[in-house]
Amino acid sequence: MDPLSFFDLLDGRIASLAPGLAGLAYALRGLDLAVLDLAGKMLGKTVAALLGPPAREAVEAYDSTIYFEDLLEGGDLEGYPFGGGAPMDRIARKTDWVVRTRGLRALKVKVGRPGRLKDPGAVRTDIAAVLAAREAAGPEARILVDANDGYGTDDALARTFLDGVRAAGVELAEELFPETPERLGALRNWMGREGVALALADGETQPNFSDEWVAGFLGTGLLDVAQPDLIDHGILGVMRWARAAARHGRRVVCHNFGNRMGVVGSVHVATACANSDLIEADDAEFPALRADGIRLDQGRFRLAGAPGLGVEVSDGAVAGCERLWEVCA
């Protein structure tokens, strides 16, 4: 198929999906990055420019690698660059490295130890980890947290955690527990009574776009941010989430972990999408990819103007694939 056949174009931008092809386009999910990359290169435009007029010139990235460093023990600590000292010292050293070396001023701390360790008392360690990261990052840093539903069925654990990290100025809390309207409603009521002000986010594990989920959680104000996974849903799928969230005055921040193409796709989405203003960017490296069209400067991603996604596969990787193909053939 001609990649451009998926779209109805108006003034060089995607006005809509072509009649009869919307189902196929959304079913591509993460593979739509390839289709959009080809379409952008055919038209000499960035994928962001195909999606719409620019919403911003640069978008802030947040690091998501502060990840249970305190739980490492034994052989896991051998050669670990942030090891040594007390468990919370590891979190502080890793945070300091993120701020100094990666230049990011927003970071997400992994919490939810009660679920991981099957120990409700571990919520105290969650609180200590966030406070350690805040002290190491400094007062100017933006702090997010992600519990991966680690507070399970015990709503009191989520309340204890949020109360304990007030001094850290947490901006956003993701997946405190499996979301239901009743549980989020009760948490919202408690937050209002106690004066706890931060954004609640969820949606990473939603397998498909759902108008009912959007209306039930974003439309009612139970959640502030939807987090569809960029690769699971694709750029076109995430844009559908973003349009639906915008109707309720809510945000979309793409989930992505360990996938460089997910970072690239998220940058194009956030550049074109007014209600998507953060990029999840861990420290995974993929030497086979040359992402010259994406630049990270002082903690913010911006596009360099290269057509398509601005990504190429290195010559060495291409040659290796060709050799592999010859062997297999």
mmCIF file of N, CA and C in Angstrom, residues 132-260:
data_model
loop_
_atom_site.group_PDB
_atom_site.id
_atom_site.type_symbol
_atom_site.label_atom_id
_atom_site.label_comp_id
_atom_site.label_asym_id
_atom_site.label_seq_id
_atom_site.Cartn_x
_atom_site.Cartn_y
_atom_site.Cartn_z
ATOM 1 N N ALA A 132 14.468 11.149 49.623
ATOM 2 C CA ALA A 132 15.886 11.107 49.274
ATOM 3 C C ALA A 132 16.117 11.649 47.867
ATOM 4 N N ALA A 133 15.224 11.283 46.948
ATOM 5 C CA ALA A 133 15.356 11.784 45.575
ATOM 6 C C ALA A 133 15.149 13.289 45.517
ATOM 7 N N ARG A 134 14.179 13.793 46.271
ATOM 8 C CA ARG A 134 13.961 15.242 46.284
ATOM 9 C C ARG A 134 15.182 15.978 46.800
ATOM 10 N N GLU A 135 15.766 15.503 47.890
ATOM 11 C CA GLU A 135 16.932 16.187 48.442
ATOM 12 C C GLU A 135 18.095 16.170 47.461
ATOM 13 N N ALA A 136 18.288 15.044 46.775
ATOM 14 C CA ALA A 136 19.401 14.945 45.834
ATOM 15 C C ALA A 136 19.157 15.774 44.579
ATOM 16 N N ALA A 137 17.912 15.853 44.140
ATOM 17 C CA ALA A 137 17.596 16.564 42.895
ATOM 18 C C ALA A 137 17.562 18.069 43.078
ATOM 19 N N GLY A 138 17.291 18.510 44.292
ATOM 20 C CA GLY A 138 17.218 19.939 44.545
ATOM 21 C C GLY A 138 15.804 20.468 44.425
ATOM 22 N N PRO A 139 15.579 21.667 44.919
ATOM 23 C CA PRO A 139 14.214 22.215 44.995
ATOM 24 C C PRO A 139 13.591 22.546 43.649
ATOM 25 N N GLU A 140 14.397 22.701 42.596
ATOM 26 C CA GLU A 140 13.860 23.105 41.299
ATOM 27 C C GLU A 140 13.329 21.916 40.484
ATOM 28 N N ALA A 141 13.698 20.707 40.859
ATOM 29 C CA ALA A 141 13.321 19.526 40.072
ATOM 30 C C ALA A 141 11.830 19.227 40.207
ATOM 31 N N ARG A 142 11.282 18.660 39.145
ATOM 32 C CA ARG A 142 9.904 18.181 39.164
ATOM 33 C C ARG A 142 9.937 16.699 39.550
ATOM 34 N N ILE A 143 9.134 16.309 40.542
ATOM 35 C CA ILE A 143 9.134 14.934 41.034
ATOM 36 C C ILE A 143 7.794 14.274 40.715
ATOM 37 N N LEU A 144 7.872 13.106 40.056
ATOM 38 C CA LEU A 144 6.713 12.271 39.778
ATOM 39 C C LEU A 144 6.938 10.930 40.474
ATOM 40 N N VAL A 145 5.863 10.183 40.707
ATOM 41 C CA VAL A 145 6.008 8.849 41.307
ATOM 42 C C VAL A 145 5.117 7.869 40.553
ATOM 43 N N ASP A 146 5.510 6.602 40.582
ATOM 44 C CA ASP A 146 4.773 5.539 39.896
ATOM 45 C C ASP A 146 4.765 4.305 40.790
ATOM 46 N N ALA A 147 3.565 3.864 41.212
ATOM 47 C CA ALA A 147 3.452 2.724 42.128
ATOM 48 C C ALA A 147 3.136 1.414 41.417
ATOM 49 N N ASN A 148 2.863 1.451 40.117
ATOM 50 C CA ASN A 148 2.497 0.222 39.397
ATOM 51 C C ASN A 148 1.443 -0.590 40.165
ATOM 52 N N ASP A 149 0.436 0.120 40.674
ATOM 53 C CA ASP A 149 -0.662 -0.504 41.435
ATOM 54 C C ASP A 149 -0.171 -1.196 42.707
ATOM 55 N N GLY A 150 0.958 -0.765 43.236
ATOM 56 C CA GLY A 150 1.595 -1.447 44.359
ATOM 57 C C GLY A 150 0.906 -1.294 45.698
ATOM 58 N N TYR A 151 -0.136 -0.421 45.766
ATOM 59 C CA TYR A 151 -0.873 -0.311 47.019
ATOM 60 C C TYR A 151 -2.127 -1.172 47.012
ATOM 61 N N GLY A 152 -2.250 -1.972 45.975
ATOM 62 C CA GLY A 152 -3.222 -3.055 45.926
ATOM 63 C C GLY A 152 -4.615 -2.678 46.360
ATOM 64 N N THR A 153 -5.145 -3.417 47.312
ATOM 65 C CA THR A 153 -6.524 -3.234 47.769
ATOM 66 C C THR A 153 -6.611 -2.385 49.025
ATOM 67 N N ASP A 154 -5.485 -1.898 49.521
ATOM 68 C CA ASP A 154 -5.456 -1.159 50.778
ATOM 69 C C ASP A 154 -5.376 0.340 50.506
ATOM 70 N N ASP A 155 -6.526 1.004 50.492
ATOM 71 C CA ASP A 155 -6.541 2.436 50.199
ATOM 72 C C ASP A 155 -5.770 3.237 51.236
ATOM 73 N N ALA A 156 -5.687 2.736 52.468
ATOM 74 C CA ALA A 156 -4.970 3.462 53.506
ATOM 75 C C ALA A 156 -3.490 3.607 53.173
ATOM 76 N N LEU A 157 -2.920 2.638 52.450
ATOM 77 C CA LEU A 157 -1.513 2.731 52.070
ATOM 78 C C LEU A 157 -1.277 3.911 51.134
ATOM 79 N N ALA A 158 -2.167 4.098 50.171
ATOM 80 C CA ALA A 158 -2.025 5.228 49.246
ATOM 81 C C ALA A 158 -2.133 6.544 49.993
ATOM 82 N N ARG A 159 -3.067 6.619 50.936
ATOM 83 C CA ARG A 159 -3.211 7.851 51.715
ATOM 84 C C ARG A 159 -1.978 8.106 52.571
ATOM 85 N N THR A 160 -1.464 7.050 53.206
ATOM 86 C CA THR A 160 -0.257 7.186 54.026
ATOM 87 C C THR A 160 0.915 7.680 53.181
ATOM 88 N N PHE A 161 1.046 7.124 51.982
ATOM 89 C CA PHE A 161 2.141 7.527 51.105
ATOM 90 C C PHE A 161 2.009 8.993 50.706
ATOM 91 N N LEU A 162 0.841 9.391 50.220
ATOM 92 C CA LEU A 162 0.670 10.768 49.763
ATOM 93 C C LEU A 162 0.863 11.761 50.908
ATOM 94 N N ASP A 163 0.413 11.385 52.092
ATOM 95 C CA ASP A 163 0.607 12.265 53.242
ATOM 96 C C ASP A 163 2.088 12.368 53.593
ATOM 97 N N GLY A 164 2.817 11.258 53.455
ATOM 98 C CA GLY A 164 4.219 11.232 53.842
ATOM 99 C C GLY A 164 5.154 11.959 52.908
ATOM 100 N N VAL A 165 4.731 12.167 51.660
ATOM 101 C CA VAL A 165 5.630 12.817 50.690
ATOM 102 C C VAL A 165 5.230 14.263 50.419
ATOM 103 N N ARG A 166 4.397 14.824 51.271
ATOM 104 C CA ARG A 166 3.994 16.225 51.051
ATOM 105 C C ARG A 166 5.204 17.145 50.914
ATOM 106 N N ALA A 167 6.204 16.933 51.771
ATOM 107 C CA ALA A 167 7.365 17.825 51.758
ATOM 108 C C ALA A 167 8.156 17.736 50.466
ATOM 109 N N ALA A 168 7.967 16.658 49.700
ATOM 110 C CA ALA A 168 8.722 16.482 48.456
ATOM 111 C C ALA A 168 8.090 17.238 47.290
ATOM 112 N N GLY A 169 6.866 17.731 47.461
ATOM 113 C CA GLY A 169 6.229 18.468 46.365
ATOM 114 C C GLY A 169 6.004 17.615 45.139
ATOM 115 N N VAL A 170 5.488 16.403 45.335
ATOM 116 C CA VAL A 170 5.231 15.509 44.202
ATOM 117 C C VAL A 170 4.182 16.133 43.291
ATOM 118 N N GLU A 171 4.477 16.123 42.003
ATOM 119 C CA GLU A 171 3.605 16.755 41.016
ATOM 120 C C GLU A 171 2.562 15.800 40.451
ATOM 121 N N LEU A 172 2.922 14.540 40.315
ATOM 122 C CA LEU A 172 2.030 13.567 39.676
ATOM 123 C C LEU A 172 2.247 12.199 40.293
ATOM 124 N N ALA A 173 1.138 11.487 40.555
ATOM 125 C CA ALA A 173 1.202 10.123 41.075
ATOM 126 C C ALA A 173 0.508 9.197 40.094
ATOM 127 N N GLU A 174 1.236 8.169 39.676
ATOM 128 C CA GLU A 174 0.757 7.250 38.632
ATOM 129 C C GLU A 174 0.466 5.875 39.226
ATOM 130 N N GLU A 175 -0.682 5.321 38.872
ATOM 131 C CA GLU A 175 -1.051 3.946 39.213
ATOM 132 C C GLU A 175 -0.828 3.612 40.685
ATOM 133 N N LEU A 176 -1.483 4.345 41.560
ATOM 134 C CA LEU A 176 -1.364 4.038 42.987
ATOM 135 C C LEU A 176 -1.967 2.679 43.298
ATOM 136 N N PHE A 177 -3.120 2.388 42.676
ATOM 137 C CA PHE A 177 -3.796 1.102 42.852
ATOM 138 C C PHE A 177 -4.658 0.861 41.621
ATOM 139 N N PRO A 178 -5.159 -0.356 41.432
ATOM 140 C CA PRO A 178 -6.031 -0.607 40.270
ATOM 141 C C PRO A 178 -7.226 0.344 40.291
ATOM 142 N N GLU A 179 -7.384 1.097 39.203
ATOM 143 C CA GLU A 179 -8.355 2.181 39.218
ATOM 144 C C GLU A 179 -9.796 1.681 39.147
ATOM 145 N N THR A 180 -10.621 2.195 40.041
ATOM 146 C CA THR A 180 -12.070 2.050 39.973
ATOM 147 C C THR A 180 -12.658 3.402 40.340
ATOM 148 N N PRO A 181 -13.840 3.745 39.838
ATOM 149 C CA PRO A 181 -14.432 5.036 40.204
ATOM 150 C C PRO A 181 -14.618 5.188 41.709
ATOM 151 N N GLU A 182 -14.995 4.120 42.379
ATOM 152 C CA GLU A 182 -15.258 4.206 43.811
ATOM 153 C C GLU A 182 -13.978 4.527 44.593
ATOM 154 N N ARG A 183 -12.894 3.817 44.275
ATOM 155 C CA ARG A 183 -11.647 4.013 45.018
ATOM 156 C C ARG A 183 -11.027 5.375 44.713
ATOM 157 N N LEU A 184 -11.034 5.763 43.446
ATOM 158 C CA LEU A 184 -10.482 7.071 43.109
ATOM 159 C C LEU A 184 -11.339 8.185 43.683
ATOM 160 N N GLY A 185 -12.669 7.990 43.694
ATOM 161 C CA GLY A 185 -13.541 8.991 44.283
ATOM 162 C C GLY A 185 -13.256 9.184 45.760
ATOM 163 N N ALA A 186 -13.066 8.085 46.483
ATOM 164 C CA ALA A 186 -12.756 8.183 47.909
ATOM 165 C C ALA A 186 -11.403 8.867 48.127
ATOM 166 N N LEU A 187 -10.410 8.537 47.278
ATOM 167 C CA LEU A 187 -9.100 9.173 47.405
ATOM 168 C C LEU A 187 -9.194 10.668 47.120
ATOM 169 N N ARG A 188 -9.925 11.033 46.076
ATOM 170 C CA ARG A 188 -10.116 12.450 45.746
ATOM 171 C C ARG A 188 -10.758 13.198 46.919
ATOM 172 N N ASN A 189 -11.771 12.595 47.536
ATOM 173 C CA ASN A 189 -12.424 13.249 48.675
ATOM 174 C C ASN A 189 -11.434 13.458 49.818
ATOM 175 N N TRP A 190 -10.613 12.447 50.086
ATOM 176 C CA TRP A 190 -9.595 12.577 51.140
ATOM 177 C C TRP A 190 -8.594 13.663 50.790
ATOM 178 N N MET A 191 -8.143 13.698 49.533
ATOM 179 C CA MET A 191 -7.187 14.711 49.110
ATOM 180 C C MET A 191 -7.758 16.112 49.293
ATOM 181 N N GLY A 192 -9.045 16.279 48.974
ATOM 182 C CA GLY A 192 -9.672 17.582 49.153
ATOM 183 C C GLY A 192 -9.732 17.995 50.611
ATOM 184 N N ARG A 193 -10.086 17.051 51.477
ATOM 185 C CA ARG A 193 -10.173 17.373 52.907
ATOM 186 C C ARG A 193 -8.812 17.693 53.497
ATOM 187 N N GLU A 194 -7.776 16.967 53.039
ATOM 188 C CA GLU A 194 -6.446 17.108 53.615
ATOM 189 C C GLU A 194 -5.569 18.122 52.895
ATOM 190 N N GLY A 195 -6.064 18.697 51.831
ATOM 191 C CA GLY A 195 -5.280 19.679 51.101
ATOM 192 C C GLY A 195 -4.096 19.098 50.351
ATOM 193 N N VAL A 196 -4.235 17.862 49.855
ATOM 194 C CA VAL A 196 -3.181 17.223 49.069
ATOM 195 C C VAL A 196 -3.436 17.533 47.592
ATOM 196 N N ALA A 197 -2.533 18.283 46.985
ATOM 197 C CA ALA A 197 -2.731 18.739 45.614
ATOM 198 C C ALA A 197 -1.659 18.146 44.702
ATOM 199 N N LEU A 198 -2.061 17.189 43.885
ATOM 200 C CA LEU A 198 -1.183 16.671 42.836
ATOM 201 C C LEU A 198 -2.070 16.006 41.784
ATOM 202 N N ALA A 199 -1.488 15.741 40.620
ATOM 203 C CA ALA A 199 -2.240 15.110 39.532
ATOM 204 C C ALA A 199 -2.231 13.604 39.712
ATOM 205 N N LEU A 200 -3.358 12.960 39.395
ATOM 206 C CA LEU A 200 -3.455 11.508 39.399
ATOM 207 C C LEU A 200 -3.475 11.015 37.957
ATOM 208 N N ALA A 201 -2.687 9.977 37.693
ATOM 209 C CA ALA A 201 -2.543 9.466 36.328
ATOM 210 C C ALA A 201 -2.740 7.960 36.312
ATOM 211 N N ASP A 202 -3.267 7.454 35.188
ATOM 212 C CA ASP A 202 -3.437 6.018 35.018
ATOM 213 C C ASP A 202 -3.727 5.763 33.536
ATOM 214 N N GLY A 203 -3.858 4.497 33.181
ATOM 215 C CA GLY A 203 -4.207 4.148 31.812
ATOM 216 C C GLY A 203 -3.135 3.395 31.061
ATOM 217 N N GLU A 204 -1.966 3.206 31.675
ATOM 218 C CA GLU A 204 -0.863 2.512 31.001
ATOM 219 C C GLU A 204 -1.258 1.117 30.535
ATOM 220 N N THR A 205 -2.094 0.435 31.312
ATOM 221 C CA THR A 205 -2.431 -0.957 30.988
ATOM 222 C C THR A 205 -3.733 -1.083 30.201
ATOM 223 N N GLN A 206 -4.314 0.031 29.784
ATOM 224 C CA GLN A 206 -5.511 -0.057 28.961
ATOM 225 C C GLN A 206 -5.159 -0.669 27.604
ATOM 226 N N PRO A 207 -5.731 -1.810 27.234
ATOM 227 C CA PRO A 207 -5.309 -2.472 26.002
ATOM 228 C C PRO A 207 -5.825 -1.794 24.745
ATOM 229 N N ASN A 208 -6.939 -1.087 24.857
ATOM 230 C CA ASN A 208 -7.555 -0.455 23.690
ATOM 231 C C ASN A 208 -8.137 0.892 24.086
ATOM 232 N N PHE A 209 -8.280 1.752 23.093
ATOM 233 C CA PHE A 209 -8.943 3.025 23.343
ATOM 234 C C PHE A 209 -10.385 2.766 23.752
ATOM 235 N N SER A 210 -10.868 3.535 24.724
ATOM 236 C CA SER A 210 -12.221 3.339 25.215
ATOM 237 C C SER A 210 -12.848 4.677 25.555
ATOM 238 N N ASP A 211 -13.909 5.057 24.815
ATOM 239 C CA ASP A 211 -14.644 6.278 25.155
ATOM 240 C C ASP A 211 -15.232 6.182 26.552
ATOM 241 N N GLU A 212 -15.631 4.960 26.945
ATOM 242 C CA GLU A 212 -16.225 4.776 28.263
ATOM 243 C C GLU A 212 -15.192 5.044 29.362
ATOM 244 N N TRP A 213 -13.948 4.558 29.171
ATOM 245 C CA TRP A 213 -12.899 4.803 30.150
ATOM 246 C C TRP A 213 -12.603 6.299 30.236
ATOM 247 N N VAL A 214 -12.495 6.953 29.098
ATOM 248 C CA VAL A 214 -12.218 8.390 29.082
ATOM 249 C C VAL A 214 -13.310 9.149 29.815
ATOM 250 N N ALA A 215 -14.567 8.853 29.495
ATOM 251 C CA ALA A 215 -15.669 9.558 30.140
ATOM 252 C C ALA A 215 -15.735 9.248 31.632
ATOM 253 N N GLY A 216 -15.499 7.980 31.988
ATOM 254 C CA GLY A 216 -15.639 7.568 33.370
ATOM 255 C C GLY A 216 -14.544 8.054 34.292
ATOM 256 N N PHE A 217 -13.335 8.246 33.747
ATOM 257 C CA PHE A 217 -12.216 8.630 34.600
ATOM 258 C C PHE A 217 -11.711 10.050 34.332
ATOM 259 N N LEU A 218 -11.614 10.445 33.075
ATOM 260 C CA LEU A 218 -11.163 11.802 32.765
ATOM 261 C C LEU A 218 -12.331 12.787 32.796
ATOM 262 N N GLY A 219 -13.459 12.356 32.243
ATOM 263 C CA GLY A 219 -14.619 13.240 32.194
ATOM 264 C C GLY A 219 -15.169 13.586 33.557
ATOM 265 N N THR A 220 -15.014 12.700 34.514
ATOM 266 C CA THR A 220 -15.508 12.940 35.871
ATOM 267 C C THR A 220 -14.486 13.620 36.768
ATOM 268 N N GLY A 221 -13.266 13.802 36.274
ATOM 269 C CA GLY A 221 -12.234 14.430 37.084
ATOM 270 C C GLY A 221 -11.566 13.508 38.075
ATOM 271 N N LEU A 222 -11.838 12.201 37.998
ATOM 272 C CA LEU A 222 -11.164 11.269 38.887
ATOM 273 C C LEU A 222 -9.677 11.170 38.560
ATOM 274 N N LEU A 223 -9.341 11.287 37.280
ATOM 275 C CA LEU A 223 -7.950 11.292 36.822
ATOM 276 C C LEU A 223 -7.677 12.586 36.074
ATOM 277 N N ASP A 224 -6.437 13.038 36.185
ATOM 278 C CA ASP A 224 -6.018 14.250 35.478
ATOM 279 C C ASP A 224 -5.270 13.932 34.195
ATOM 280 N N VAL A 225 -4.631 12.751 34.162
ATOM 281 C CA VAL A 225 -3.728 12.420 33.056
ATOM 282 C C VAL A 225 -3.966 10.977 32.620
ATOM 283 N N ALA A 226 -4.117 10.773 31.306
ATOM 284 C CA ALA A 226 -4.155 9.423 30.725
ATOM 285 C C ALA A 226 -2.769 9.091 30.201
ATOM 286 N N GLN A 227 -2.362 7.822 30.364
ATOM 287 C CA GLN A 227 -1.006 7.431 29.985
ATOM 288 C C GLN A 227 -1.004 6.203 29.070
ATOM 289 N N PRO A 228 -1.595 6.290 27.887
ATOM 290 C CA PRO A 228 -1.507 5.154 26.967
ATOM 291 C C PRO A 228 -0.070 4.908 26.547
ATOM 292 N N ASP A 229 0.282 3.639 26.397
ATOM 293 C CA ASP A 229 1.631 3.295 25.975
ATOM 294 C C ASP A 229 1.803 3.614 24.496
ATOM 295 N N LEU A 230 2.892 4.313 24.162
ATOM 296 C CA LEU A 230 3.095 4.759 22.779
ATOM 297 C C LEU A 230 3.212 3.602 21.809
ATOM 298 N N ILE A 231 3.935 2.555 22.170
ATOM 299 C CA ILE A 231 4.110 1.431 21.260
ATOM 300 C C ILE A 231 2.857 0.565 21.212
ATOM 301 N N ASP A 232 2.203 0.381 22.350
ATOM 302 C CA ASP A 232 0.980 -0.426 22.363
ATOM 303 C C ASP A 232 -0.122 0.198 21.512
ATOM 304 N N HIS A 233 -0.219 1.522 21.535
ATOM 305 C CA HIS A 233 -1.315 2.203 20.848
ATOM 306 C C HIS A 233 -0.899 2.869 19.551
ATOM 307 N N GLY A 234 0.391 3.117 19.379
ATOM 308 C CA GLY A 234 0.853 3.809 18.186
ATOM 309 C C GLY A 234 0.607 5.300 18.270
ATOM 310 N N ILE A 235 1.235 6.045 17.366
ATOM 311 C CA ILE A 235 1.067 7.497 17.347
ATOM 312 C C ILE A 235 -0.378 7.863 17.059
ATOM 313 N N LEU A 236 -0.981 7.213 16.075
ATOM 314 C CA LEU A 236 -2.366 7.538 15.729
ATOM 315 C C LEU A 236 -3.307 7.217 16.883
ATOM 316 N N GLY A 237 -3.042 6.108 17.574
ATOM 317 C CA GLY A 237 -3.863 5.743 18.711
ATOM 318 C C GLY A 237 -3.728 6.725 19.854
ATOM 319 N N VAL A 238 -2.496 7.160 20.138
ATOM 320 C CA VAL A 238 -2.275 8.130 21.205
ATOM 321 C C VAL A 238 -2.941 9.460 20.867
ATOM 322 N N MET A 239 -2.894 9.857 19.595
ATOM 323 C CA MET A 239 -3.564 11.091 19.200
ATOM 324 C C MET A 239 -5.073 10.992 19.428
ATOM 325 N N ARG A 240 -5.628 9.808 19.232
ATOM 326 C CA ARG A 240 -7.054 9.622 19.515
ATOM 327 C C ARG A 240 -7.323 9.789 21.014
ATOM 328 N N TRP A 241 -6.445 9.211 21.860
ATOM 329 C CA TRP A 241 -6.559 9.419 23.297
ATOM 330 C C TRP A 241 -6.471 10.910 23.631
ATOM 331 N N ALA A 242 -5.523 11.605 23.003
ATOM 332 C CA ALA A 242 -5.303 13.019 23.320
ATOM 333 C C ALA A 242 -6.503 13.873 22.946
ATOM 334 N N ARG A 243 -7.094 13.600 21.790
ATOM 335 C CA ARG A 243 -8.275 14.371 21.395
ATOM 336 C C ARG A 243 -9.421 14.150 22.375
ATOM 337 N N ALA A 244 -9.607 12.904 22.796
ATOM 338 C CA ALA A 244 -10.677 12.607 23.744
ATOM 339 C C ALA A 244 -10.401 13.260 25.095
ATOM 340 N N ALA A 245 -9.154 13.218 25.556
ATOM 341 C CA ALA A 245 -8.810 13.849 26.831
ATOM 342 C C ALA A 245 -9.011 15.360 26.774
ATOM 343 N N ALA A 246 -8.666 15.969 25.641
ATOM 344 C CA ALA A 246 -8.793 17.415 25.499
ATOM 345 C C ALA A 246 -10.240 17.872 25.618
ATOM 346 N N ARG A 247 -11.168 17.035 25.196
ATOM 347 C CA ARG A 247 -12.586 17.409 25.310
ATOM 348 C C ARG A 247 -13.003 17.576 26.766
ATOM 349 N N HIS A 248 -12.246 16.966 27.662
ATOM 350 C CA HIS A 248 -12.551 17.083 29.091
ATOM 351 C C HIS A 248 -11.529 17.948 29.828
ATOM 352 N N GLY A 249 -10.671 18.639 29.070
ATOM 353 C CA GLY A 249 -9.667 19.489 29.685
ATOM 354 C C GLY A 249 -8.574 18.721 30.405
ATOM 355 N N ARG A 250 -8.291 17.486 29.951
ATOM 356 C CA ARG A 250 -7.293 16.634 30.599
ATOM 357 C C ARG A 250 -6.076 16.435 29.694
ATOM 358 N N ARG A 251 -5.013 15.875 30.273
ATOM 359 C CA ARG A 251 -3.744 15.704 29.571
ATOM 360 C C ARG A 251 -3.495 14.253 29.223
ATOM 361 N N VAL A 252 -2.600 14.064 28.262
ATOM 362 C CA VAL A 252 -2.062 12.751 27.912
ATOM 363 C C VAL A 252 -0.543 12.834 28.010
ATOM 364 N N VAL A 253 0.052 11.910 28.750
ATOM 365 C CA VAL A 253 1.506 11.779 28.818
ATOM 366 C C VAL A 253 1.818 10.329 28.464
ATOM 367 N N CYS A 254 2.431 10.111 27.322
ATOM 368 C CA CYS A 254 2.649 8.751 26.833
ATOM 369 C C CYS A 254 3.503 7.943 27.795
ATOM 370 N N HIS A 255 3.073 6.717 28.051
ATOM 371 C CA HIS A 255 3.938 5.773 28.752
ATOM 372 C C HIS A 255 4.909 5.175 27.744
ATOM 373 N N ASN A 256 6.153 5.001 28.172
ATOM 374 C CA ASN A 256 7.149 4.330 27.331
ATOM 375 C C ASN A 256 8.315 3.947 28.214
ATOM 376 N N PHE A 257 8.803 2.723 28.065
ATOM 377 C CA PHE A 257 9.952 2.313 28.869
ATOM 378 C C PHE A 257 10.802 1.328 28.075
ATOM 379 N N GLY A 258 12.106 1.623 28.006
ATOM 380 C CA GLY A 258 13.047 0.722 27.354
ATOM 381 C C GLY A 258 12.912 0.642 25.847
ATOM 382 N N ASN A 259 12.288 1.640 25.239
ATOM 383 C CA ASN A 259 12.059 1.584 23.794
ATOM 384 C C ASN A 259 12.374 2.949 23.190
ATOM 385 N N ARG A 260 13.469 3.014 22.461
ATOM 386 C CA ARG A 260 13.905 4.295 21.901
ATOM 387 C C ARG A 260 12.896 4.849 20.894
#
